[in-house]
Coordinates of C-alpha atoms in Angstrom, one line a residue:
M29 CA 7.7 62.0 154.8
D30 CA 6.2 59.7 157.5
Y31 CA 2.6 60.9 158.1
M32 CA 0.3 59.5 160.9
I33 CA -2.8 61.3 159.6
T34 CA -3.6 62.3 156.0
T35 CA -6.9 63.5 154.7
E36 CA -7.8 63.9 151.0
Q37 CA -10.5 66.5 150.0
L38 CA -12.3 65.8 153.2
T39 CA -15.8 67.5 153.0
K40 CA -18.8 67.7 155.3
K41 CA -22.1 69.2 154.2
Y42 CA -25.3 69.8 156.2
K43 CA -28.0 70.4 153.5
S44 CA -26.8 73.6 151.8
F45 CA -24.2 74.5 154.4
V46 CA -20.6 73.3 153.8
A47 CA -18.9 72.9 157.2
V48 CA -15.6 71.4 155.9
N49 CA -14.6 72.0 152.3
D50 CA -12.0 69.8 150.4
V51 CA -9.5 69.8 153.4
S52 CA -6.3 67.8 152.8
L53 CA -4.2 67.5 156.0
H54 CA -0.7 66.0 156.4
I55 CA 0.2 65.3 160.1
R56 CA 3.8 64.1 160.7
K57 CA 4.6 61.2 163.0
G58 CA 5.8 62.4 166.4
S59 CA 4.7 66.0 165.8
I60 CA 2.3 68.4 167.6
Y61 CA -0.1 69.8 164.9
G62 CA -1.9 73.0 165.9
F63 CA -5.3 73.2 164.2
L64 CA -6.6 76.8 164.2
G65 CA -9.6 78.7 163.0
P66 CA -12.3 81.0 164.2
N67 CA -15.5 79.7 165.8
G68 CA -17.5 77.7 163.2
A69 CA -14.5 77.3 160.9
G70 CA -14.9 73.5 160.8
K71 CA -12.2 72.3 163.2
S72 CA -14.4 70.3 165.6
T73 CA -16.3 68.8 162.6
T74 CA -13.0 67.7 161.0
M75 CA -11.9 66.1 164.3
K76 CA -15.3 64.3 164.7
M77 CA -14.9 62.9 161.2
L78 CA -11.5 61.6 162.1
L79 CA -13.0 59.9 165.1
G80 CA -15.9 58.4 163.2
L81 CA -18.4 60.5 165.1
T82 CA -19.8 61.9 161.9
A83 CA -19.4 60.6 158.3
P84 CA -17.7 62.6 155.6
T85 CA -19.9 63.8 152.7
K86 CA -16.9 63.4 150.4
G87 CA -13.2 62.6 150.6
N88 CA -11.3 60.0 152.7
F89 CA -8.6 59.8 155.3
T90 CA -5.9 57.5 156.5
I91 CA -4.8 57.2 160.2
Y92 CA -1.7 55.1 161.1
G93 CA -1.8 53.4 157.8
K94 CA -5.5 52.4 158.1
Q95 CA -8.2 53.7 155.7
F96 CA -11.6 55.0 156.7
P97 CA -14.3 53.6 156.5
A98 CA -13.0 50.1 156.0
D99 CA -10.7 50.2 159.1
R100 CA -13.0 52.4 161.3
L101 CA -12.8 50.2 164.4
A102 CA -9.1 49.6 164.0
I103 CA -8.5 53.3 163.7
L104 CA -10.4 54.0 167.0
K105 CA -8.1 51.6 168.9
E106 CA -5.1 53.8 167.8
V107 CA -6.6 57.1 168.8
G108 CA -7.1 58.8 172.2
S109 CA -9.4 61.8 172.1
F110 CA -10.6 64.7 174.1
I111 CA -13.5 66.5 172.4
E112 CA -15.0 69.5 174.1
S113 CA -15.4 69.4 177.9
P114 CA -15.3 65.8 179.2
S115 CA -18.2 64.6 181.4
F116 CA -17.7 62.2 184.3
Y117 CA -19.8 60.3 186.8
A118 CA -19.7 62.9 189.7
N119 CA -20.3 60.3 192.4
L120 CA -17.4 58.0 191.2
T121 CA -13.8 58.7 191.9
G122 CA -11.4 59.7 189.2
R123 CA -9.9 56.2 189.2
E124 CA -13.4 54.6 188.9
N125 CA -14.3 56.9 186.0
L126 CA -11.1 55.9 184.1
D127 CA -11.7 52.3 184.9
I128 CA -15.0 52.4 183.0
I129 CA -13.2 53.6 179.9
R130 CA -10.4 51.0 180.5
R131 CA -12.9 48.1 180.6
I132 CA -14.5 49.3 177.3
L133 CA -11.1 49.5 175.7
G134 CA -10.1 46.1 177.1
L135 CA -6.9 47.4 178.6
P136 CA -5.1 46.0 181.7
G137 CA -5.8 47.4 185.2
S138 CA -2.3 49.0 185.2
A139 CA -3.4 51.4 182.4
V140 CA -5.4 53.5 184.9
D141 CA -2.5 54.1 187.2
D142 CA -0.3 54.9 184.3
A143 CA -2.7 57.5 182.9
L144 CA -3.2 59.1 186.3
E145 CA 0.6 59.4 186.7
L146 CA 1.0 60.9 183.2
V147 CA -1.3 63.8 184.0
G148 CA -0.2 64.2 187.6
L149 CA -3.3 63.0 189.3
S150 CA -2.0 59.9 191.1
E151 CA -2.6 61.3 194.6
F152 CA -6.2 62.4 193.7
G153 CA -7.3 59.2 191.9
D154 CA -9.5 58.2 194.9
R155 CA -11.2 61.6 195.2
L156 CA -14.8 61.9 193.9
A157 CA -14.9 63.6 190.5
K158 CA -17.5 66.1 191.8
K159 CA -14.7 67.4 194.1
Y160 CA -12.2 68.0 191.3
S161 CA -11.4 71.5 190.3
L162 CA -11.9 72.5 186.7
G163 CA -8.2 72.0 186.0
M164 CA -8.3 68.6 187.6
K165 CA -11.3 67.6 185.5
Q166 CA -9.4 68.7 182.3
R167 CA -6.5 66.6 183.4
L168 CA -8.8 63.7 184.1
G169 CA -10.2 64.1 180.6
L170 CA -6.7 64.0 179.2
A171 CA -6.0 60.9 181.3
G172 CA -9.0 59.2 179.6
A173 CA -7.4 60.1 176.2
L174 CA -4.1 58.7 177.3
L175 CA -5.3 55.3 178.6
G176 CA -3.2 52.6 177.0
R177 CA -0.8 55.2 175.6
P178 CA -2.3 55.4 172.1
P179 CA 0.0 56.5 169.2
I180 CA -2.4 59.4 168.2
L181 CA -4.1 62.0 170.3
I182 CA -6.9 64.3 169.0
L183 CA -7.5 67.1 171.5
D184 CA -10.2 69.7 171.0
E185 CA -9.7 72.8 173.2
P186 CA -8.0 70.9 176.1
T187 CA -7.3 74.2 178.0
N188 CA -10.8 75.6 177.7
G189 CA -11.9 77.4 180.9
L190 CA -8.6 77.0 182.7
D191 CA -6.8 79.7 184.7
P192 CA -3.2 80.7 183.6
S193 CA -1.7 78.2 186.0
G194 CA -3.9 75.3 184.7
I195 CA -3.1 76.3 181.1
H196 CA 0.6 76.3 181.8
E197 CA 0.3 72.8 183.4
I198 CA -1.7 71.3 180.5
R199 CA 0.6 72.9 177.9
N200 CA 3.7 71.5 179.5
L201 CA 2.1 68.1 179.7
I202 CA 1.0 68.0 176.0
K203 CA 4.4 69.4 174.9
S204 CA 6.1 66.5 176.7
L205 CA 4.0 63.7 175.2
P206 CA 5.6 63.1 171.8
D207 CA 9.0 62.6 173.5
L208 CA 7.5 60.8 176.5
Y209 CA 6.0 57.9 174.5
D210 CA 6.4 58.7 170.8
C211 CA 2.8 59.8 170.1
T212 CA 1.4 62.3 167.5
V213 CA -0.9 65.1 168.7
L214 CA -3.6 67.0 166.8
I215 CA -4.7 69.9 168.9
S216 CA -7.2 72.7 168.4
S217 CA -7.3 75.8 170.6
H218 CA -8.3 79.5 170.6
M219 CA -5.2 80.1 172.8
L220 CA -2.9 81.0 169.9
S221 CA 0.0 82.0 172.1
E222 CA -0.2 78.5 173.7
I223 CA -0.2 76.8 170.2
E224 CA 2.8 78.9 169.3
L225 CA 4.7 77.5 172.3
M226 CA 3.7 73.9 171.5
A227 CA 3.1 73.2 167.9
D228 CA 5.6 72.0 165.3
D229 CA 3.2 72.4 162.4
I230 CA 0.1 74.6 161.8
G231 CA -3.1 74.2 159.9
I232 CA -5.4 77.3 159.5
L233 CA -9.0 76.7 158.6
N234 CA -11.6 79.4 157.7
H235 CA -15.2 78.8 156.5
G236 CA -14.3 75.1 156.1
R237 CA -11.3 75.7 153.8
L238 CA -7.6 75.2 154.6
L239 CA -5.8 78.5 154.2
F240 CA -2.3 77.3 155.2
E241 CA -0.5 74.1 156.3
G242 CA 3.1 73.9 157.3
S243 CA 5.7 74.7 159.9
L244 CA 5.7 77.8 162.0
D245 CA 8.8 79.0 160.1
G246 CA 7.0 78.3 156.9
L247 CA 4.0 80.4 158.1
R248 CA 6.3 83.3 159.0
Q249 CA 7.8 83.2 155.5
Y250 CA 4.3 83.1 153.9
A251 CA 3.2 86.0 156.1
L252 CA 6.2 88.1 155.1
Q253 CA 5.8 87.4 151.4
S254 CA 2.1 88.3 151.7
G255 CA 2.9 91.6 153.5
F256 CA 1.4 90.5 156.8
A257 CA 2.8 91.2 160.3
A258 CA 4.9 88.1 161.3
D259 CA 5.8 89.0 164.9
N260 CA 3.6 86.3 166.4
L261 CA 1.1 83.6 165.5
E262 CA -1.9 85.6 166.5
D263 CA -1.0 88.5 164.1
M264 CA -0.4 86.1 161.2
F265 CA -3.6 84.1 161.9
L266 CA -5.8 87.3 162.1
S267 CA -4.2 88.8 158.9
M268 CA -4.8 85.6 157.0
V269 CA -8.4 85.1 158.1
E270 CA -9.2 88.8 157.5
K271 CA -7.8 88.6 154.0
D272 CA -9.8 85.5 153.2
N273 CA -13.0 87.1 154.6
A274 CA -12.4 90.2 152.5
G275 CA -12.0 88.1 149.4
R276 CA -15.2 86.2 150.2
K277 CA -17.1 89.5 150.5
Q278 CA -15.6 90.8 147.3
R279 CA -16.6 87.6 145.4
A280 CA -20.1 87.6 146.9
K281 CA -20.6 91.1 145.3
L282 CA -19.7 90.0 141.9

């Protein structure tokens, strides 16, 4: 199996609190991997470790054949990221905002036009960022992640705050990316119905631990064997998390 991202017992502790606990992920080349979990489950912390924004307490990871921490800078050149709501210089145009990122990355000038076209913002590139709608700002954030067409995208809640039309646009864009330029996407979202329409594989995190990793079909089989409802991703997700939480409460009483 050709994996673009693997983690081995990845762990992050903050004093006595364990945010991420022995997480081993396997993200296939050219796939969209849906990373799910309740608020505080450790999804964003895991993504920040993969981007070198916070150091693991234990464990290691490999991205595109490069090992952290030895190849940290080389890894960053292969990854485009969208973490939380992106911020822009309001009095600069969308194009000017992207050009700042382009210069930092050392990419050619054509990369900005390419990214604007990918996200459908070509005609709005010269509009001030402060005049962008929320959906346009989210697309501009994605354009920043797509600069230079990196082989790996890490997207944390890219549809956050969007109306149904905006969600539909972003979902179709993300879904098209692996075929469009052969990239691999790791995406977290609370919109489980959207992940179900996009993702090839699923990882479910709860209280920092990985409860399940595999294909959607594999998740359905697991749910049926466990006696859970398997009609849709939301039902399976909630059943799995509730069972884990009940087990935790039971163990805490012992």
